[in-house]
Amino acid sequence: MKRRIRKSQGKKTNYRKFLILAVLFGALLVGGSITAFSNYGKQNKSSTEANPQNIQQLISNLTTPVIPGATALGKPDAPINIVEFGDYQCPFCARFNAETKETLVSKYVDTGIVRFGFKDLVINDLPKDRLSTLGAEASYCAADQDKYWDYHDEVYRNSRGENTGWVSKESLITFAKNVNMTDISEFTNCLDSHKYSKLVAENDLFAKGLGLASTPTFLILKDNSTRIAAIEGAQPMKVFDDVIGQLLNNTL
């Protein structure tokens, strides 16, 4: 029986913080270090033995901006990296964005402790109307004009659920106007050309290759090392406080 991709996860989802003895999306964590790969390992012909080069490549893929204009929030040398994997039609991603992200940024990003990035995990596309993909493409069109995070937040502020018709070419252009995009024609042409469709597909493939299956999912790394934790769902700030604190104190 095929494994179904699980839909967006909310606060009632079991909080999964992968500690010392846990399997993290195909990467086995023992003593805080990745010692084997599953899906990622197969792609690198190393499913039974951890290759340090592959591990560093994985971490680099997690923490490197998708394109220059879509850089992570925070200082490049922040000790903690948080990478959110999300879908623009995900209601619980929108809930995190509305209820937790601002506090997280104020408490940890603005103070130099955390660097916060976002990558696409497309789970709400329909075969006929790939609107989550279109929303992700639009975010990178916005990034071309240095409006990535403004646009990202604007899309989530206007969230109306999964495949309810609120995402369209017209609404995405309206969102661009709302954030004072410098050149709406350039943005529209970018959207019409599907300039970033391949990039979004690659992001999605990377996420699913890690075994990620629901949104939002947050991977949290300390000092770009192999010490990784995960949070699944639109969890409250206390959950992030707990994980960040344990990573900073080397107790995770």
GROMACS .gro file of C-alpha atoms in nm:
model
  252
    1MET     CA    1   0.000   0.000   0.000
    2LYS     CA    2   0.135   0.339  -0.097
    3ARG     CA    3   0.218   0.583   0.178
    4ARG     CA    4   0.007   0.893   0.147
    5ILE     CA    5   0.149   1.237   0.197
    6ARG     CA    6  -0.006   1.370   0.516
    7LYS     CA    7  -0.177   1.704   0.506
    8SER     CA    8  -0.092   2.013   0.707
    9GLN     CA    9  -0.043   1.958   1.077
   10GLY     CA   10  -0.184   2.179   1.353
   11LYS     CA   11  -0.134   2.221   1.725
   12LYS     CA   12  -0.304   1.893   1.806
   13THR     CA   13  -0.040   1.703   1.610
   14ASN     CA   14   0.196   1.501   1.825
   15TYR     CA   15   0.504   1.713   1.885
   16ARG     CA   16   0.799   1.516   1.753
   17LYS     CA   17   1.131   1.639   1.879
   18PHE     CA   18   1.386   1.385   1.766
   19LEU     CA   19   1.633   1.338   2.050
   20ILE     CA   20   1.936   1.115   2.094
   21LEU     CA   21   1.777   0.787   1.990
   22ALA     CA   22   1.538   0.872   1.708
   23VAL     CA   23   1.501   0.836   1.337
   24LEU     CA   24   1.487   1.175   1.167
   25PHE     CA   25   1.335   1.146   0.821
   26GLY     CA   26   1.570   0.870   0.711
   27ALA     CA   27   1.876   1.000   0.894
   28LEU     CA   28   1.957   0.801   1.206
   29LEU     CA   29   2.051   1.014   1.506
   30VAL     CA   30   2.276   0.846   1.759
   31GLY     CA   31   2.449   1.060   2.018
   32GLY     CA   32   2.342   1.367   1.824
   33SER     CA   33   2.522   1.266   1.504
   34ILE     CA   34   2.388   1.147   1.171
   35THR     CA   35   2.526   0.798   1.119
   36ALA     CA   36   2.328   0.665   0.822
   37PHE     CA   37   2.106   0.779   0.539
   38SER     CA   38   1.790   0.637   0.390
   39ASN     CA   39   1.644   0.831   0.096
   40TYR     CA   40   1.923   1.089   0.090
   41GLY     CA   41   2.181   0.814   0.119
   42LYS     CA   42   2.037   0.623  -0.172
   43GLN     CA   43   2.066   0.928  -0.391
   44ASN     CA   44   2.431   0.947  -0.293
   45LYS     CA   45   2.493   0.569  -0.311
   46SER     CA   46   2.557   0.558   0.062
   47SER     CA   47   2.254   0.406   0.231
   48THR     CA   48   2.445   0.197   0.484
   49GLU     CA   49   2.741   0.415   0.569
   50ALA     CA   50   2.753   0.780   0.663
   51ASN     CA   51   2.979   0.973   0.429
   52PRO     CA   52   3.098   1.294   0.598
   53GLN     CA   53   3.097   1.470   0.263
   54ASN     CA   54   2.735   1.372   0.204
   55ILE     CA   55   2.641   1.485   0.555
   56GLN     CA   56   2.795   1.827   0.498
   57GLN     CA   57   2.625   1.851   0.160
   58LEU     CA   58   2.291   1.775   0.323
   59ILE     CA   59   2.348   2.042   0.587
   60SER     CA   60   2.458   2.288   0.320
   61ASN     CA   61   2.142   2.218   0.120
   62LEU     CA   62   1.935   2.282   0.432
   63THR     CA   63   2.096   2.611   0.523
   64THR     CA   64   2.179   2.766   0.183
   65PRO     CA   65   1.922   3.014   0.044
   66VAL     CA   66   1.727   2.887  -0.256
   67ILE     CA   67   1.818   3.199  -0.454
   68PRO     CA   68   2.018   3.506  -0.347
   69GLY     CA   69   1.705   3.718  -0.301
   70ALA     CA   70   1.547   3.463  -0.067
   71THR     CA   71   1.810   3.470   0.206
   72ALA     CA   72   1.731   3.355   0.557
   73LEU     CA   73   1.641   3.607   0.824
   74GLY     CA   74   1.916   3.676   1.075
   75LYS     CA   75   2.292   3.689   1.098
   76PRO     CA   76   2.492   3.442   0.888
   77ASP     CA   77   2.695   3.342   1.195
   78ALA     CA   78   2.395   3.276   1.422
   79PRO     CA   79   2.458   2.955   1.622
   80ILE     CA   80   2.115   2.806   1.547
   81ASN     CA   81   1.958   2.751   1.206
   82ILE     CA   82   1.584   2.692   1.177
   83VAL     CA   83   1.452   2.585   0.838
   84GLU     CA   84   1.076   2.578   0.788
   85PHE     CA   85   0.939   2.349   0.519
   86GLY     CA   86   0.598   2.479   0.415
   87ASP     CA   87   0.323   2.508   0.156
   88TYR     CA   88   0.159   2.842   0.081
   89GLN     CA   89  -0.188   2.684   0.097
   90CYS     CA   90  -0.114   2.519   0.432
   91PRO     CA   91  -0.346   2.667   0.698
   92PHE     CA   92  -0.117   2.563   0.982
   93CYS     CA   93   0.180   2.731   0.813
   94ALA     CA   94  -0.036   3.043   0.807
   95ARG     CA   95  -0.118   2.991   1.176
   96PHE     CA   96   0.251   2.965   1.264
   97ASN     CA   97   0.319   3.276   1.059
   98ALA     CA   98   0.043   3.468   1.241
   99GLU     CA   99   0.090   3.340   1.596
  100THR     CA  100   0.455   3.243   1.643
  101LYS     CA  101   0.692   3.368   1.374
  102GLU     CA  102   0.698   3.732   1.485
  103THR     CA  103   0.784   3.637   1.843
  104LEU     CA  104   1.046   3.389   1.724
  105VAL     CA  105   1.208   3.656   1.508
  106SER     CA  106   1.199   3.918   1.783
  107LYS     CA  107   1.331   3.687   2.054
  108TYR     CA  108   1.594   3.489   1.864
  109VAL     CA  109   1.658   3.620   1.511
  110ASP     CA  110   1.691   3.990   1.595
  111THR     CA  111   1.920   3.903   1.888
  112GLY     CA  112   2.161   3.704   1.671
  113ILE     CA  113   2.080   3.358   1.810
  114VAL     CA  114   1.878   3.211   1.523
  115ARG     CA  115   1.890   3.226   1.145
  116PHE     CA  116   1.545   3.147   1.002
  117GLY     CA  117   1.490   3.017   0.650
  118PHE     CA  118   1.207   2.871   0.444
  119LYS     CA  119   1.195   2.597   0.181
  120ASP     CA  120   0.906   2.462  -0.021
  121LEU     CA  121   0.727   2.136   0.055
  122VAL     CA  122   0.434   2.123  -0.185
  123ILE     CA  123   0.159   1.896  -0.053
  124ASN     CA  124  -0.163   2.074  -0.148
  125ASP     CA  125  -0.137   2.088  -0.527
  126LEU     CA  126  -0.422   1.936  -0.724
  127PRO     CA  127  -0.337   1.762  -1.055
  128LYS     CA  128  -0.530   2.022  -1.255
  129ASP     CA  129  -0.450   2.337  -1.056
  130ARG     CA  130  -0.101   2.343  -0.909
  131LEU     CA  131  -0.171   2.650  -0.700
  132SER     CA  132   0.067   2.580  -0.412
  133THR     CA  133   0.344   2.557  -0.670
  134LEU     CA  134   0.225   2.882  -0.829
  135GLY     CA  135   0.235   3.054  -0.491
  136ALA     CA  136   0.591   2.932  -0.433
  137GLU     CA  137   0.693   3.050  -0.780
  138ALA     CA  138   0.544   3.392  -0.699
  139SER     CA  139   0.756   3.417  -0.383
  140TYR     CA  140   1.074   3.384  -0.591
  141CYS     CA  141   0.944   3.634  -0.846
  142ALA     CA  142   0.909   3.867  -0.547
  143ALA     CA  143   1.262   3.777  -0.438
  144ASP     CA  144   1.389   3.907  -0.771
  145GLN     CA  145   1.282   4.250  -0.647
  146ASP     CA  146   1.407   4.199  -0.288
  147LYS     CA  147   1.054   4.147  -0.155
  148TYR     CA  148   1.074   3.780  -0.062
  149TRP     CA  149   0.986   3.797   0.307
  150ASP     CA  150   0.736   4.081   0.262
  151TYR     CA  151   0.559   3.874   0.001
  152HIS     CA  152   0.589   3.551   0.200
  153ASP     CA  153   0.412   3.714   0.495
  154GLU     CA  154   0.149   3.879   0.275
  155VAL     CA  155   0.050   3.546   0.118
  156TYR     CA  156   0.005   3.389   0.461
  157ARG     CA  157  -0.188   3.690   0.590
  158ASN     CA  158  -0.441   3.625   0.315
  159SER     CA  159  -0.460   3.248   0.366
  160ARG     CA  160  -0.804   3.096   0.316
  161GLY     CA  161  -0.722   2.727   0.342
  162GLU     CA  162  -0.640   2.446   0.103
  163ASN     CA  163  -0.767   2.472  -0.255
  164THR     CA  164  -1.053   2.710  -0.178
  165GLY     CA  165  -0.983   2.933  -0.477
  166TRP     CA  166  -0.804   3.215  -0.296
  167VAL     CA  167  -0.475   3.149  -0.477
  168SER     CA  168  -0.482   3.261  -0.839
  169LYS     CA  169  -0.268   3.462  -1.077
  170GLU     CA  170  -0.485   3.764  -1.001
  171SER     CA  171  -0.460   3.731  -0.622
  172LEU     CA  172  -0.085   3.678  -0.637
  173ILE     CA  173  -0.048   3.997  -0.838
  174THR     CA  174  -0.267   4.178  -0.585
  175PHE     CA  175  -0.038   4.059  -0.306
  176ALA     CA  176   0.258   4.198  -0.502
  177LYS     CA  177   0.085   4.536  -0.519
  178ASN     CA  178   0.009   4.518  -0.147
  179VAL     CA  179   0.380   4.494  -0.063
  180ASN     CA  180   0.466   4.778  -0.302
  181MET     CA  181   0.649   4.565  -0.558
  182THR     CA  182   0.864   4.801  -0.763
  183ASP     CA  183   0.779   4.658  -1.105
  184ILE     CA  184   0.446   4.476  -1.128
  185SER     CA  185   0.496   4.406  -1.499
  186GLU     CA  186   0.824   4.230  -1.428
  187PHE     CA  187   0.659   4.029  -1.150
  188THR     CA  188   0.368   3.933  -1.378
  189ASN     CA  189   0.600   3.829  -1.659
  190CYS     CA  190   0.799   3.617  -1.415
  191LEU     CA  191   0.479   3.450  -1.299
  192ASP     CA  192   0.351   3.393  -1.653
  193SER     CA  193   0.680   3.241  -1.766
  194HIS     CA  194   0.694   3.000  -1.471
  195LYS     CA  195   1.056   3.104  -1.434
  196TYR     CA  196   1.091   2.926  -1.101
  197SER     CA  197   0.882   2.612  -1.160
  198LYS     CA  198   1.190   2.390  -1.181
  199LEU     CA  199   1.334   2.544  -0.865
  200VAL     CA  200   1.014   2.479  -0.669
  201ALA     CA  201   1.008   2.119  -0.795
  202GLU     CA  202   1.369   2.072  -0.683
  203ASN     CA  203   1.291   2.212  -0.337
  204ASP     CA  204   0.993   1.981  -0.306
  205LEU     CA  205   1.196   1.680  -0.420
  206PHE     CA  206   1.467   1.763  -0.166
  207ALA     CA  207   1.214   1.786   0.117
  208LYS     CA  208   1.040   1.463   0.026
  209GLY     CA  209   1.376   1.294  -0.023
  210LEU     CA  210   1.440   1.367   0.345
  211GLY     CA  211   1.113   1.193   0.425
  212LEU     CA  212   0.922   1.510   0.515
  213ALA     CA  213   0.550   1.451   0.471
  214SER     CA  214   0.360   1.730   0.646
  215THR     CA  215   0.365   2.105   0.678
  216PRO     CA  216   0.491   2.296   0.854
  217THR     CA  217   0.797   2.098   0.959
  218PHE     CA  218   1.096   2.276   1.114
  219LEU     CA  219   1.448   2.135   1.113
  220ILE     CA  220   1.673   2.295   1.375
  221LEU     CA  221   2.052   2.273   1.359
  222LYS     CA  222   2.322   2.402   1.590
  223ASP     CA  223   2.635   2.556   1.437
  224ASN     CA  224   2.568   2.374   1.107
  225SER     CA  225   2.668   2.055   1.285
  226THR     CA  226   2.501   1.715   1.270
  227ARG     CA  227   2.303   1.792   1.586
  228ILE     CA  228   1.951   1.821   1.446
  229ALA     CA  229   1.604   1.843   1.598
  230ALA     CA  230   1.263   1.859   1.433
  231ILE     CA  231   0.932   2.022   1.519
  232GLU     CA  232   0.618   1.926   1.330
  233GLY     CA  233   0.306   2.140   1.319
  234ALA     CA  234   0.208   2.493   1.422
  235GLN     CA  235   0.347   2.456   1.771
  236PRO     CA  236   0.345   2.734   2.034
  237MET     CA  237   0.651   2.942   2.114
  238LYS     CA  238   0.725   2.736   2.424
  239VAL     CA  239   0.813   2.438   2.206
  240PHE     CA  240   1.070   2.642   2.011
  241ASP     CA  241   1.206   2.786   2.338
  242ASP     CA  242   1.258   2.433   2.467
  243VAL     CA  243   1.442   2.301   2.162
  244ILE     CA  244   1.657   2.612   2.115
  245GLY     CA  245   1.750   2.612   2.483
  246GLN     CA  246   1.851   2.247   2.477
  247LEU     CA  247   2.061   2.293   2.165
  248LEU     CA  248   2.237   2.599   2.310
  249ASN     CA  249   2.306   2.411   2.634
  250ASN     CA  250   2.418   2.094   2.454
  251THR     CA  251   2.150   1.890   2.631
  252LEU     CA  252   1.974   1.773   2.314
   0.00000   0.00000   0.00000
